[in-house]
Amino acid sequence: DIEKITKVPIIGQIPFISPKDINSSPTFVIDSPKSPVSEAFRSIRTNIEYIVQSKEKCVFSVISDSIGIGKTYISINMASIYAMYGKKTVLIGMDLRKPRIYQEFGLSNRLGVSSYLSGKASISEIIQPSGKLPTLDIITAGPVPPNPAELIASDRCTEFFNELKEIYDYIIIDSVPAMAVADALIVDRLADLTIYVVRCGNLKLDQ
């Protein structure tokens, strides 16, 4: 169906696993590295390498049309796959309106992206080890600000990603639902590649 209505390349498909499995293991590829799901993520990684032509420093934005599609799950496991290959990787929670990444890793959300963009914290203060892989760090969204779109559109956000490129090989952004707010479109301009997540039975074809 997607191939009929768009020319955008499909980089892979993730097999369905039950919500129970996802809830117990958001870092599925780390906990089950030999599973078919993990192989599917490796295949997506390979296809992305063809698209970016082995670019040394890459920023990927992961978006979806609405909530409940699996965007955060894809973001977490794509970041994990790159980290498992020994690439220094950071996963960023850019949904400043509804922070979630910190919950999946059991981390603090006291300081995060919003703290840096508002000038209340430095890069080093908002980076947290994932606790899962030595090559994977996490930057949570931080406290919910009153002006998320303005912060993301600011020059300081561009500086934010420029600083991260000096530290990391791969930067994976867990963005916001594209159909909900304009934040995802603002973040998209900072990414080398945007991964649009769709879910069978959930996406309306006219979107």
Short mmCIF file of C-alpha atoms in Angstrom, two decimals:
data_model
loop_
_atom_site.label_atom_id
_atom_site.label_comp_id
_atom_site.label_asym_id
_atom_site.label_seq_id
_atom_site.Cartn_x
_atom_site.Cartn_y
_atom_site.Cartn_z
CA ASP A 1 0.00 0.00 0.00
CA ILE A 2 2.80 2.43 0.90
CA GLU A 3 4.66 1.73 -2.33
CA LYS A 4 1.51 2.55 -4.31
CA ILE A 5 1.05 6.02 -2.83
CA THR A 6 4.61 7.26 -2.31
CA LYS A 7 8.08 7.06 -3.82
CA VAL A 8 9.77 7.26 -0.43
CA PRO A 9 12.06 4.23 0.05
CA ILE A 10 11.00 1.58 2.55
CA ILE A 11 14.10 0.73 4.58
CA GLY A 12 12.68 -2.22 6.49
CA GLN A 13 9.90 -3.93 8.39
CA ILE A 14 9.87 -4.87 12.06
CA PRO A 15 8.01 -8.10 12.99
CA PHE A 16 5.15 -7.74 15.43
CA ILE A 17 5.83 -8.63 19.03
CA SER A 18 3.27 -8.48 21.81
CA PRO A 19 2.92 -5.33 23.94
CA LYS A 20 3.84 -7.46 26.94
CA ASP A 21 7.25 -8.20 25.43
CA ILE A 22 7.81 -4.54 24.52
CA ASN A 23 6.86 -3.28 27.97
CA SER A 24 9.20 -5.72 29.69
CA SER A 25 12.07 -4.98 27.33
CA PRO A 26 12.13 -1.60 25.57
CA THR A 27 15.76 -2.33 24.66
CA PHE A 28 14.72 -5.48 22.82
CA VAL A 29 17.78 -5.82 20.57
CA ILE A 30 20.14 -5.64 23.55
CA ASP A 31 18.22 -8.19 25.59
CA SER A 32 17.44 -10.51 22.65
CA PRO A 33 20.27 -9.96 20.12
CA LYS A 34 19.62 -13.19 18.19
CA SER A 35 15.88 -12.70 17.72
CA PRO A 36 14.20 -12.08 14.33
CA VAL A 37 13.33 -8.59 15.56
CA SER A 38 17.00 -7.81 16.18
CA GLU A 39 17.89 -9.08 12.72
CA ALA A 40 15.25 -6.77 11.25
CA PHE A 41 16.86 -3.79 12.99
CA ARG A 42 20.28 -4.85 11.65
CA SER A 43 18.81 -4.97 8.16
CA ILE A 44 17.47 -1.43 8.58
CA ARG A 45 20.89 -0.28 9.74
CA THR A 46 22.46 -1.74 6.59
CA ASN A 47 19.91 -0.02 4.36
CA ILE A 48 20.49 3.30 6.10
CA GLU A 49 24.23 2.97 5.43
CA TYR A 50 23.46 2.80 1.71
CA ILE A 51 21.34 5.93 1.92
CA VAL A 52 23.83 8.05 3.87
CA GLN A 53 26.76 6.49 1.96
CA SER A 54 28.74 5.64 5.10
CA LYS A 55 28.78 9.24 6.31
CA GLU A 56 31.00 9.41 9.39
CA LYS A 57 28.73 11.62 11.50
CA CYS A 58 24.97 11.07 11.12
CA VAL A 59 21.86 12.53 12.70
CA PHE A 60 18.65 10.48 12.35
CA SER A 61 15.21 11.74 13.29
CA VAL A 62 12.52 9.13 13.98
CA ILE A 63 8.94 10.36 13.59
CA SER A 64 5.44 8.96 13.17
CA ASP A 65 2.05 10.39 12.30
CA SER A 66 0.54 9.93 15.75
CA ILE A 67 1.10 8.39 19.17
CA GLY A 68 1.05 4.65 19.77
CA ILE A 69 2.77 3.75 16.48
CA GLY A 70 6.06 2.58 17.99
CA LYS A 71 8.29 5.58 17.27
CA THR A 72 10.05 5.56 20.64
CA TYR A 73 10.51 1.78 20.49
CA ILE A 74 12.12 2.12 17.05
CA SER A 75 14.31 5.01 18.24
CA ILE A 76 15.58 3.09 21.26
CA ASN A 77 16.42 -0.04 19.32
CA MET A 78 18.00 1.77 16.35
CA ALA A 79 20.26 3.60 18.78
CA SER A 80 21.04 0.30 20.48
CA ILE A 81 21.95 -1.39 17.20
CA TYR A 82 24.50 1.30 16.34
CA ALA A 83 25.93 1.23 19.86
CA MET A 84 26.24 -2.56 19.69
CA TYR A 85 28.43 -2.13 16.62
CA GLY A 86 30.81 -0.07 18.74
CA LYS A 87 29.68 3.30 17.41
CA LYS A 88 29.53 6.09 19.99
CA THR A 89 25.81 6.82 19.98
CA VAL A 90 23.44 9.17 21.76
CA LEU A 91 19.67 8.86 21.90
CA ILE A 92 17.84 12.17 22.38
CA GLY A 93 14.30 12.60 23.64
CA MET A 94 13.11 15.61 21.63
CA ASP A 95 9.45 15.32 22.59
CA LEU A 96 9.59 18.25 24.99
CA ARG A 97 5.82 18.12 25.51
CA LYS A 98 5.52 14.51 26.66
CA PRO A 99 8.93 13.21 27.82
CA ARG A 100 9.21 9.42 27.85
CA ILE A 101 12.72 8.17 27.06
CA TYR A 102 13.87 8.59 30.67
CA GLN A 103 11.17 6.18 31.86
CA GLU A 104 12.30 3.43 29.49
CA PHE A 105 15.85 3.57 30.86
CA GLY A 106 14.99 4.39 34.48
CA LEU A 107 16.86 7.71 34.32
CA SER A 108 16.31 11.15 35.79
CA ASN A 109 14.49 13.80 33.76
CA ARG A 110 15.52 16.66 36.04
CA LEU A 111 17.89 18.01 33.38
CA GLY A 112 17.61 17.43 29.65
CA VAL A 113 17.21 19.03 26.23
CA SER A 114 14.92 21.77 27.52
CA SER A 115 17.47 22.63 30.22
CA TYR A 116 20.24 23.10 27.66
CA LEU A 117 18.10 25.02 25.15
CA SER A 118 16.93 27.42 27.86
CA GLY A 119 20.51 28.02 29.01
CA LYS A 120 20.11 26.28 32.36
CA ALA A 121 22.57 23.41 31.77
CA SER A 122 25.62 22.47 29.71
CA ILE A 123 26.02 19.48 27.38
CA SER A 124 27.99 17.53 29.95
CA GLU A 125 25.30 18.07 32.57
CA ILE A 126 22.49 16.58 30.49
CA ILE A 127 24.25 13.48 29.08
CA GLN A 128 23.50 10.28 31.00
CA PRO A 129 24.98 6.78 30.49
CA SER A 130 22.30 4.37 29.29
CA GLY A 131 23.32 1.72 31.79
CA LYS A 132 22.87 -0.81 28.98
CA LEU A 133 25.89 -0.34 26.70
CA PRO A 134 29.11 1.63 27.26
CA THR A 135 28.79 3.18 23.80
CA LEU A 136 25.18 4.37 24.31
CA ASP A 137 24.31 7.61 26.10
CA ILE A 138 20.91 9.20 26.67
CA ILE A 139 19.78 12.81 26.71
CA THR A 140 16.26 13.06 28.09
CA ALA A 141 13.78 15.77 27.11
CA GLY A 142 14.00 17.47 30.49
CA PRO A 143 11.28 19.46 32.30
CA VAL A 144 8.34 20.45 30.08
CA PRO A 145 8.88 24.08 28.97
CA PRO A 146 6.13 26.61 28.18
CA ASN A 147 7.58 27.24 24.70
CA PRO A 148 8.90 23.96 23.20
CA ALA A 149 8.58 24.98 19.53
CA GLU A 150 10.47 28.23 20.11
CA LEU A 151 13.29 26.41 21.92
CA ILE A 152 13.65 23.83 19.15
CA ALA A 153 13.67 26.54 16.47
CA SER A 154 16.34 28.60 18.28
CA ASP A 155 19.98 29.01 17.23
CA ARG A 156 20.95 27.30 20.48
CA CYS A 157 19.35 24.09 19.17
CA THR A 158 21.63 24.19 16.13
CA GLU A 159 24.59 24.72 18.48
CA PHE A 160 23.33 21.77 20.53
CA PHE A 161 23.61 19.38 17.59
CA ASN A 162 26.93 20.84 16.45
CA GLU A 163 28.39 20.11 19.89
CA LEU A 164 27.02 16.57 19.87
CA LYS A 165 28.60 15.89 16.47
CA GLU A 166 31.97 16.56 18.06
CA ILE A 167 31.32 13.79 20.58
CA TYR A 168 29.23 11.11 18.85
CA ASP A 169 29.26 9.07 15.64
CA TYR A 170 25.48 8.66 15.57
CA ILE A 171 22.77 10.89 16.97
CA ILE A 172 19.29 9.34 17.09
CA ILE A 173 16.38 11.71 17.75
CA ASP A 174 13.13 10.40 19.19
CA SER A 175 11.00 13.21 17.77
CA VAL A 176 7.31 14.04 18.20
CA PRO A 177 4.29 12.82 16.20
CA ALA A 178 4.42 14.72 12.91
CA MET A 179 0.67 15.25 12.65
CA ALA A 180 0.35 16.61 16.19
CA VAL A 181 2.66 19.64 16.33
CA ALA A 182 5.19 21.51 14.24
CA ASP A 183 8.15 20.47 16.42
CA ALA A 184 8.95 17.42 14.26
CA LEU A 185 9.23 19.55 11.13
CA ILE A 186 11.60 21.94 12.90
CA VAL A 187 13.81 19.07 14.10
CA ASP A 188 13.78 17.55 10.61
CA ARG A 189 15.95 20.38 9.25
CA LEU A 190 18.74 19.34 11.61
CA ALA A 191 18.73 15.66 10.59
CA ASP A 192 20.61 13.92 7.79
CA LEU A 193 17.84 11.34 7.51
CA THR A 194 14.24 11.17 8.72
CA ILE A 195 12.80 7.75 9.46
CA TYR A 196 9.00 7.79 9.24
CA VAL A 197 7.45 4.97 11.23
CA VAL A 198 4.11 3.52 10.12
CA ARG A 199 2.19 0.68 11.71
CA CYS A 200 0.06 -1.82 9.88
CA GLY A 201 -3.61 -1.20 10.51
CA ASN A 202 -3.01 2.18 12.17
CA LEU A 203 -2.07 4.61 9.37
CA LYS A 204 -4.69 6.34 7.24
CA LEU A 205 -3.62 6.22 3.58
CA ASP A 206 -4.59 9.86 2.95
CA GLN A 207 -1.92 10.97 5.45
#
